[in-house]
Coordinates of C-alpha atoms (C1' of nucleotides) in Angstrom, one line a residue:
Chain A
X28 CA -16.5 13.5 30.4
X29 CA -17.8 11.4 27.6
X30 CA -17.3 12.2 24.0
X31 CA -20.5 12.5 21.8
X32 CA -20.7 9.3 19.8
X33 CA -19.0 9.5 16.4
X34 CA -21.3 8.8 13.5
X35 CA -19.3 8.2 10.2
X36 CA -22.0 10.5 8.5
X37 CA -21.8 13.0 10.6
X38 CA -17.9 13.3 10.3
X39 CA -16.8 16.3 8.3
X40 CA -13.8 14.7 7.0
X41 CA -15.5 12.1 6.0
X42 CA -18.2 13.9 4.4
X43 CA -15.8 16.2 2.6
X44 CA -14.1 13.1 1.5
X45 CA -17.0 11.6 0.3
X46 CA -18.4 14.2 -1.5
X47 CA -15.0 14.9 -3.6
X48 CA -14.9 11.3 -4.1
X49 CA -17.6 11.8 -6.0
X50 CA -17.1 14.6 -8.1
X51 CA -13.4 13.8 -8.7
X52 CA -15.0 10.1 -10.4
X53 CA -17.3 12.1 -12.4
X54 CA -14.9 14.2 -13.8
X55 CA -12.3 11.8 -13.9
X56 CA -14.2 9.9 -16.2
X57 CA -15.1 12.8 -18.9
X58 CA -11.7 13.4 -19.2
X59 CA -10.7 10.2 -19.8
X60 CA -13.5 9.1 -22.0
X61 CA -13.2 12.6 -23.9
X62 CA -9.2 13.4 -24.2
X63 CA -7.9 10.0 -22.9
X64 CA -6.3 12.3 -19.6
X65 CA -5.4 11.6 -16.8
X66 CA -6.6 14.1 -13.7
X67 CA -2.9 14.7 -13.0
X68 CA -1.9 15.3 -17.1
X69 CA -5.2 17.8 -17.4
X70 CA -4.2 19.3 -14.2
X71 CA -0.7 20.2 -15.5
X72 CA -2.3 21.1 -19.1
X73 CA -5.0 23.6 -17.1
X74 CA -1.8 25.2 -15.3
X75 CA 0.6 25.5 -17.7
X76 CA -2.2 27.1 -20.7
X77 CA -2.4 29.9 -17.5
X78 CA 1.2 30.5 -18.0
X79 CA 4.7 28.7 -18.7
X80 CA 5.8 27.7 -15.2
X81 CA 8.3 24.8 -13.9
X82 CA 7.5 21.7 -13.0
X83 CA 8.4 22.6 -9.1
X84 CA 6.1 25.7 -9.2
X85 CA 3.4 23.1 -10.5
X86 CA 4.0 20.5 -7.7
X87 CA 3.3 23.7 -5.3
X88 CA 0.4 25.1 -6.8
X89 CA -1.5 21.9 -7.3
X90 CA 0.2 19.8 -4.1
X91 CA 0.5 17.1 -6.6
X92 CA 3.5 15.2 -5.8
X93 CA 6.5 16.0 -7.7
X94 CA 7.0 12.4 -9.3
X95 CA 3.2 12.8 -10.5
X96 CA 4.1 15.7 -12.1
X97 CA 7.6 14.6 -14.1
X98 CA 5.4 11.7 -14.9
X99 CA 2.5 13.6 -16.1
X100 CA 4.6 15.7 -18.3
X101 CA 6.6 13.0 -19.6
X102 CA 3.9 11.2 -20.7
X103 CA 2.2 14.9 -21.8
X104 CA 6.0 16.0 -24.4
X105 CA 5.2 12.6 -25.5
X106 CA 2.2 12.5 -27.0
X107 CA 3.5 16.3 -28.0
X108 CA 1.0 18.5 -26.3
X109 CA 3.7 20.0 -23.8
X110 CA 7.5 21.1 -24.8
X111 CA 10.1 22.1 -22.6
X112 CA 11.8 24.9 -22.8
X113 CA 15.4 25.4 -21.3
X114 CA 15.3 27.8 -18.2
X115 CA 17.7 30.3 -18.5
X116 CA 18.0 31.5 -14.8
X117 CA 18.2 27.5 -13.3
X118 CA 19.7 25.0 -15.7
X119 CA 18.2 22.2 -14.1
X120 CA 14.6 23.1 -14.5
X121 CA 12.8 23.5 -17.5
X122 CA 10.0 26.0 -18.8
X123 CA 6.7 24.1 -19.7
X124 CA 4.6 25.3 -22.4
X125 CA 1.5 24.1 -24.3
X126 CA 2.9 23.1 -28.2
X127 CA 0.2 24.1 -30.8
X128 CA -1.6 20.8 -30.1
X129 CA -1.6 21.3 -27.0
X130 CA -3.3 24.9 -27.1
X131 CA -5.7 23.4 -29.6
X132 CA -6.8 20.3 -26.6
X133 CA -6.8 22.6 -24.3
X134 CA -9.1 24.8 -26.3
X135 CA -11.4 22.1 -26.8
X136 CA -10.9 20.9 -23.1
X137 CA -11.2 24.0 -21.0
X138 CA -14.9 24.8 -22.4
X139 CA -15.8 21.2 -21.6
X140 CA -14.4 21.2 -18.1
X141 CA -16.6 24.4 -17.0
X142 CA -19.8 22.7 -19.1
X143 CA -19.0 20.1 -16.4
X144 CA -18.6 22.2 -13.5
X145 CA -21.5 23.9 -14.5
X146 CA -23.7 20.9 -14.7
X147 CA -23.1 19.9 -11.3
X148 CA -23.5 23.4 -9.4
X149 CA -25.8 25.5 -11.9
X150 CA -28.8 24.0 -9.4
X151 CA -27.1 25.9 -6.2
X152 CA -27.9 29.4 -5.7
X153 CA -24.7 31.2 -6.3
X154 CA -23.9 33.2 -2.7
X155 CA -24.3 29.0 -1.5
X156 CA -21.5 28.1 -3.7
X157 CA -19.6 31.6 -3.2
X158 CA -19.5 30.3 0.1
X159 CA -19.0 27.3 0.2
X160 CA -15.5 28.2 -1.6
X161 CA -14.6 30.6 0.7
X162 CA -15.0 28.0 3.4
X163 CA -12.7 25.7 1.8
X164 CA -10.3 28.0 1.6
X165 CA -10.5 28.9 4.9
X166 CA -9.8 24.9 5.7
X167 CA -7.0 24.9 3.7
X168 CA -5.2 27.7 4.9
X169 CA -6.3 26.3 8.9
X170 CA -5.3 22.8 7.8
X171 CA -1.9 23.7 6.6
X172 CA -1.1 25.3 9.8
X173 CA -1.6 22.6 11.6
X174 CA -0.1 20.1 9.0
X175 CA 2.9 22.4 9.2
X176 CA 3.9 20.8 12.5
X177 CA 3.2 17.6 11.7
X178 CA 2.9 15.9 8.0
X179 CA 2.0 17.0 4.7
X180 CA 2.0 15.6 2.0
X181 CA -0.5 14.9 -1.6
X182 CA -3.7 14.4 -3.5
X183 CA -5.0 12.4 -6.3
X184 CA -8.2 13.0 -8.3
X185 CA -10.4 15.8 -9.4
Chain B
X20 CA -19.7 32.5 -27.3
X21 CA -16.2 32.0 -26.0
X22 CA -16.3 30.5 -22.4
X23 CA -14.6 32.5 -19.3
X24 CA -11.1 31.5 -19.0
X25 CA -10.3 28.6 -17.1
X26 CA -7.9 29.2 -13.6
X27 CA -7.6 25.7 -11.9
X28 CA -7.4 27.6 -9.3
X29 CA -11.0 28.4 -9.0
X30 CA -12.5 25.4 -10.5
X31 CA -14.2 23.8 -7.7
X32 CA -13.9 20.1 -8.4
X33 CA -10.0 21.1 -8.0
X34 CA -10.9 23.2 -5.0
X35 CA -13.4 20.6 -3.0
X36 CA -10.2 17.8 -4.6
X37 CA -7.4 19.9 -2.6
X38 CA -9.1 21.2 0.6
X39 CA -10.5 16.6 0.6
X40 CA -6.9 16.0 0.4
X41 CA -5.1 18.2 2.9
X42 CA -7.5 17.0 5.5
X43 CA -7.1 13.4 4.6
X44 CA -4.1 13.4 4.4
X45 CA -3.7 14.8 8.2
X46 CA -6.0 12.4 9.3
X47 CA -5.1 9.5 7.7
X48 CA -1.4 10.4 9.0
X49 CA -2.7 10.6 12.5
X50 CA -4.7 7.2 12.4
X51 CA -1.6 5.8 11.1
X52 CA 1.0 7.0 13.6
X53 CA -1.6 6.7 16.8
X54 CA -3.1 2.9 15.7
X55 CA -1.6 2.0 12.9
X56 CA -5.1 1.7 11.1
X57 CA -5.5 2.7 7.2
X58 CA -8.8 4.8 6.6
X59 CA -10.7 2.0 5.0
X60 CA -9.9 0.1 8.3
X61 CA -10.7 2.8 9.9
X62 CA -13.7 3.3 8.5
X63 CA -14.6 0.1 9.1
X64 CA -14.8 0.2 12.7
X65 CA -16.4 3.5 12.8
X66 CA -19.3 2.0 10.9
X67 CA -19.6 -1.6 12.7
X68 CA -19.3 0.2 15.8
X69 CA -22.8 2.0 15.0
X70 CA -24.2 -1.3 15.0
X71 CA -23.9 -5.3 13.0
X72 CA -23.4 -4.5 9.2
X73 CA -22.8 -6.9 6.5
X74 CA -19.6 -5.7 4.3
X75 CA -22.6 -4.8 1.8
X76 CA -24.2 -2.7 3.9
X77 CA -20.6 -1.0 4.9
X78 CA -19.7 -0.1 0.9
X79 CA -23.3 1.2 0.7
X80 CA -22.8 3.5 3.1
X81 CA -19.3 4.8 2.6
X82 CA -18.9 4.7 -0.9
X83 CA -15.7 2.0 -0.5
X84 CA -15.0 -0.5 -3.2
X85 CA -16.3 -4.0 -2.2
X86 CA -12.5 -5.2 -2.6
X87 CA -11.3 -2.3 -0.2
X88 CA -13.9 -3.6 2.4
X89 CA -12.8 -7.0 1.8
X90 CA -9.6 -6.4 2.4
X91 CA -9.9 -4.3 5.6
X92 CA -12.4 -6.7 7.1
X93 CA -10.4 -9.9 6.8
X94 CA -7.1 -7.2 8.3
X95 CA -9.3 -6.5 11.1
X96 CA -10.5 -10.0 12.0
X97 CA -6.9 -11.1 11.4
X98 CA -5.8 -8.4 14.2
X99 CA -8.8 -9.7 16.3
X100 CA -11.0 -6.3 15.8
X101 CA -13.5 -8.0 14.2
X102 CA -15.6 -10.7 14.3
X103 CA -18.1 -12.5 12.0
X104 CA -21.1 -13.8 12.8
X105 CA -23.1 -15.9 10.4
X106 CA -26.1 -13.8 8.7
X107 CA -28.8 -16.2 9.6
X108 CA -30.9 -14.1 6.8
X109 CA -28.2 -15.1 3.9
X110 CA -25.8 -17.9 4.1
X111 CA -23.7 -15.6 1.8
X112 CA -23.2 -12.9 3.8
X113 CA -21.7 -12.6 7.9
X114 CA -22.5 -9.6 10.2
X115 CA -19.6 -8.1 11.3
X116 CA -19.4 -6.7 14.6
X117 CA -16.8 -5.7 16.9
X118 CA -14.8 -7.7 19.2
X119 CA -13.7 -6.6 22.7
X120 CA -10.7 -5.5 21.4
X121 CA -12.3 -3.6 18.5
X122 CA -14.6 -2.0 21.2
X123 CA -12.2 -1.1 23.5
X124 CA -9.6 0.7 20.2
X125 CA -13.0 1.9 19.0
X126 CA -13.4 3.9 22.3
X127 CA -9.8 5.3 22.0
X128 CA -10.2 6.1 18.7
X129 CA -13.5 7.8 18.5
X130 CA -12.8 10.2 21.0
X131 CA -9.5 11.2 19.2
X132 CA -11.0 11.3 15.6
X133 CA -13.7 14.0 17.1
X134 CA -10.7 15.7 18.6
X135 CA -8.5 16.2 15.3
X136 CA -12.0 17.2 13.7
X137 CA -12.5 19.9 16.7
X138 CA -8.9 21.2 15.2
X139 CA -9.3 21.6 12.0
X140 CA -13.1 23.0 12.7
X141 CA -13.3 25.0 15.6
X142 CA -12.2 28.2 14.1
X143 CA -14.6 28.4 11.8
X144 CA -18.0 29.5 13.2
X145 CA -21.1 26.7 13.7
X146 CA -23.5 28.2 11.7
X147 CA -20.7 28.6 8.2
X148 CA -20.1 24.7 9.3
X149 CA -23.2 23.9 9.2
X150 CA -23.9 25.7 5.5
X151 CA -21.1 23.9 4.3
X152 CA -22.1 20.4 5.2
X153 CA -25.3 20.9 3.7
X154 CA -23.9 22.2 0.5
X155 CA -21.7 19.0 0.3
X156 CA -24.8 17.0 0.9
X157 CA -26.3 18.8 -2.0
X158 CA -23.9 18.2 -4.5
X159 CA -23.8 14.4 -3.2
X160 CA -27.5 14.6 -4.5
X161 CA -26.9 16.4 -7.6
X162 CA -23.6 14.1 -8.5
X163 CA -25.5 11.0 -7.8
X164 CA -28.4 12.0 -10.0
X165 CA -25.8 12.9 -12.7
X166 CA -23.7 10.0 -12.3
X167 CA -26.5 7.6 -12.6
X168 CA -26.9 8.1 -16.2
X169 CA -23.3 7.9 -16.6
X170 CA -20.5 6.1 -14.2
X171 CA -20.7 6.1 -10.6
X172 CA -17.4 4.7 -9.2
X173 CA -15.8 4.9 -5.6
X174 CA -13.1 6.8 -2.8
X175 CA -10.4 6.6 -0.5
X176 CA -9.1 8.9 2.2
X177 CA -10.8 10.7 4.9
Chain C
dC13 C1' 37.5 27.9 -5.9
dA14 C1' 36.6 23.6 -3.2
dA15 C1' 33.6 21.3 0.1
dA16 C1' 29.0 21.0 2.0
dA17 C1' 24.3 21.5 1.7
dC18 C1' 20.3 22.1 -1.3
dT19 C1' 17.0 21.8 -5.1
dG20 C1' 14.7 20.3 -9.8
dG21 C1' 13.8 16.3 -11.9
dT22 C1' 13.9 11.2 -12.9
dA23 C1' 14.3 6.1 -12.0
dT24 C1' 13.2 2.4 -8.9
dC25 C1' 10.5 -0.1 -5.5
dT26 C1' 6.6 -0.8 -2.7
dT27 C1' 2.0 -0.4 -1.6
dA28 C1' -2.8 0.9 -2.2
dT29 C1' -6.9 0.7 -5.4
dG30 C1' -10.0 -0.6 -8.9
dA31 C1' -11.5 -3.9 -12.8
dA32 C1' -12.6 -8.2 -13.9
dA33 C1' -13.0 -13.0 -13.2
dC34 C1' -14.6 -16.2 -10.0
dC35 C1' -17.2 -19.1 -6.4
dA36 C1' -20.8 -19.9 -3.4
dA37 C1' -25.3 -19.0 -1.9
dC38 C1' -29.8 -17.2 -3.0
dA39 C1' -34.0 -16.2 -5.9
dT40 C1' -37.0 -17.0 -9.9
dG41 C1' -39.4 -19.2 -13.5
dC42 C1' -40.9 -23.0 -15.5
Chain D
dG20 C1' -36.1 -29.8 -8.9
dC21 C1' -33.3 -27.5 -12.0
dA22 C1' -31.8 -23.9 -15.5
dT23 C1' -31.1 -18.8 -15.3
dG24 C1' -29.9 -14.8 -13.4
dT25 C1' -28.4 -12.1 -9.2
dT26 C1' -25.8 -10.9 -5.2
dG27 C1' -22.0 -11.3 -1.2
dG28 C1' -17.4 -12.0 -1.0
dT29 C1' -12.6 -13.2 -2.3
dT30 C1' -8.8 -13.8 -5.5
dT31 C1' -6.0 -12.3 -9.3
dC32 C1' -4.2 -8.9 -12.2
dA33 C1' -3.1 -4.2 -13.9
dT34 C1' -2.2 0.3 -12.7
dA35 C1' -1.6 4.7 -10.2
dA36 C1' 0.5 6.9 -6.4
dG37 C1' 4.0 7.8 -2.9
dA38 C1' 8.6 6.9 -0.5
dT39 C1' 13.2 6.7 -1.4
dA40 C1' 17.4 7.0 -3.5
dC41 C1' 19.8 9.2 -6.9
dC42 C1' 22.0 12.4 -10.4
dA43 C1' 23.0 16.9 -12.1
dG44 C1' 23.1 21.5 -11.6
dT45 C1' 23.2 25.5 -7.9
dT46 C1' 24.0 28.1 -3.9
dT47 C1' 26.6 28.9 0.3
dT48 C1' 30.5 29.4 3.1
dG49 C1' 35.0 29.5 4.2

DNA sequence: CAAAACTGGTATCTTATGAAACCAACATGC
DNA sequence: GCATGTTGGTTTCATAAGATACCAGTTTTG
């Protein structure tokens, strides 16, 4: 009746963790070097450049937390890359949308961010990484029901 | 020349970021609620339990911050998990190893960690598990060799 | 239409994490 | 044997993230 022994390594959580760990701090650190962003302020800037969209809708697209994002975009209409448009069907929400400077960063940063992505899984054979995604997803989607009936809350870095 | 649009959505540093943190985030909860361990100090145990390790050896191996092994160490020995044994090798550094206490919540714990893991992973079939883990491993490879020439920082959750 | 319950967003507080400075114990070179 | 550099570990400090409480608008229901 005894377990198999646990070996950290072995652990897919662990592994999973690890491995994003790493990526996340490699990217991380070309966005900040490059555009002085944050993960959570490019995140927002990557979602709102697919479409204007609430900050809500972004919170549940991304899982970020909802302070990270009203943070994010605060600090984002700031430096006046993001503008807020009053929603017409919810006053208490607002429409995000990229200002010109913002379309022109994002311009610059979208290319980037793929040149990035590409660097790290150009050297995997491409049904590998196909894969690999689709697994993933099927975690997430096997993850969240279980979360469901227990906790569930955020993430952090890219 | 102009680059593929960008959808966060299918950007895989998001993707591997999101699936990391949902299952994290469960486990981390569960550690939390059950023993009232955090994942570094869980991590901890799970790694001196394999065998004496210096808190060197431990951030080597898991990718944790010095400081975040610090930290949980001296939490561990303060809850009588842990004990140090001077490194006869190197006045600087102890072994750790685990007390009886930390063998006997070690052998509660494992057991249950391999459960939640069995949760989450069971659905998905051995062989698609096994692909996967190796791809992780692969991009471990690739990110390090990246990273060397550039930053090479550290994680968090499981 | 008023009371109750809810939701988008922000401000506040607490805690976790990393960077950097620091100390002690090695290791080398001379 | 002692200056110089390195490594294990801890302390201190700055910051990012989440929990919570809160406000303002919104929906519901009676």
């Amino acid at each position: 009746m005894s377990s198999p022994p646990l070996v950290l390594d072995d652990f897919i959580p662990f592994r999973l963790s690890f491995t994003s760990n790493l990526v996340s701090d490699t990217i991380a650190r070309a966005y900040e070097t490059l555009f002085g962003l944050t993960i959570p302020e490019w995140r927002l800037i990557a979602v709102v450049a697919e479409g204007g969209i609430t900050q809500a809708a972004v919170g549940a697209r991304t899982r970020m937390d909802k302070v990270t994002v009203s943070r994010a975009a605060i600090a984002l209409v700031g430096r006046g890359l993001l503008h807020r448009v009053h929603n017409p069907d919810d006053g208490r929400s607002h429409l995000l949308g990229l200002t010109d400077a913002g379309r022109e960063l994002h311009g610059q940063i979208a290319p980037k961010a793929l040149e990035l992505e590409k660097r790290i899984f150009a050297r995997i054979d491409p049904d590998e990484i196909t894969r690999f995604v689709a697994t993933l997803r099927r975690i997430d989607a096997i993850t969240l029901a279980i979360g469901a009936s227990a906790g569930e809350p955020g993430p952090h870095a890219d």
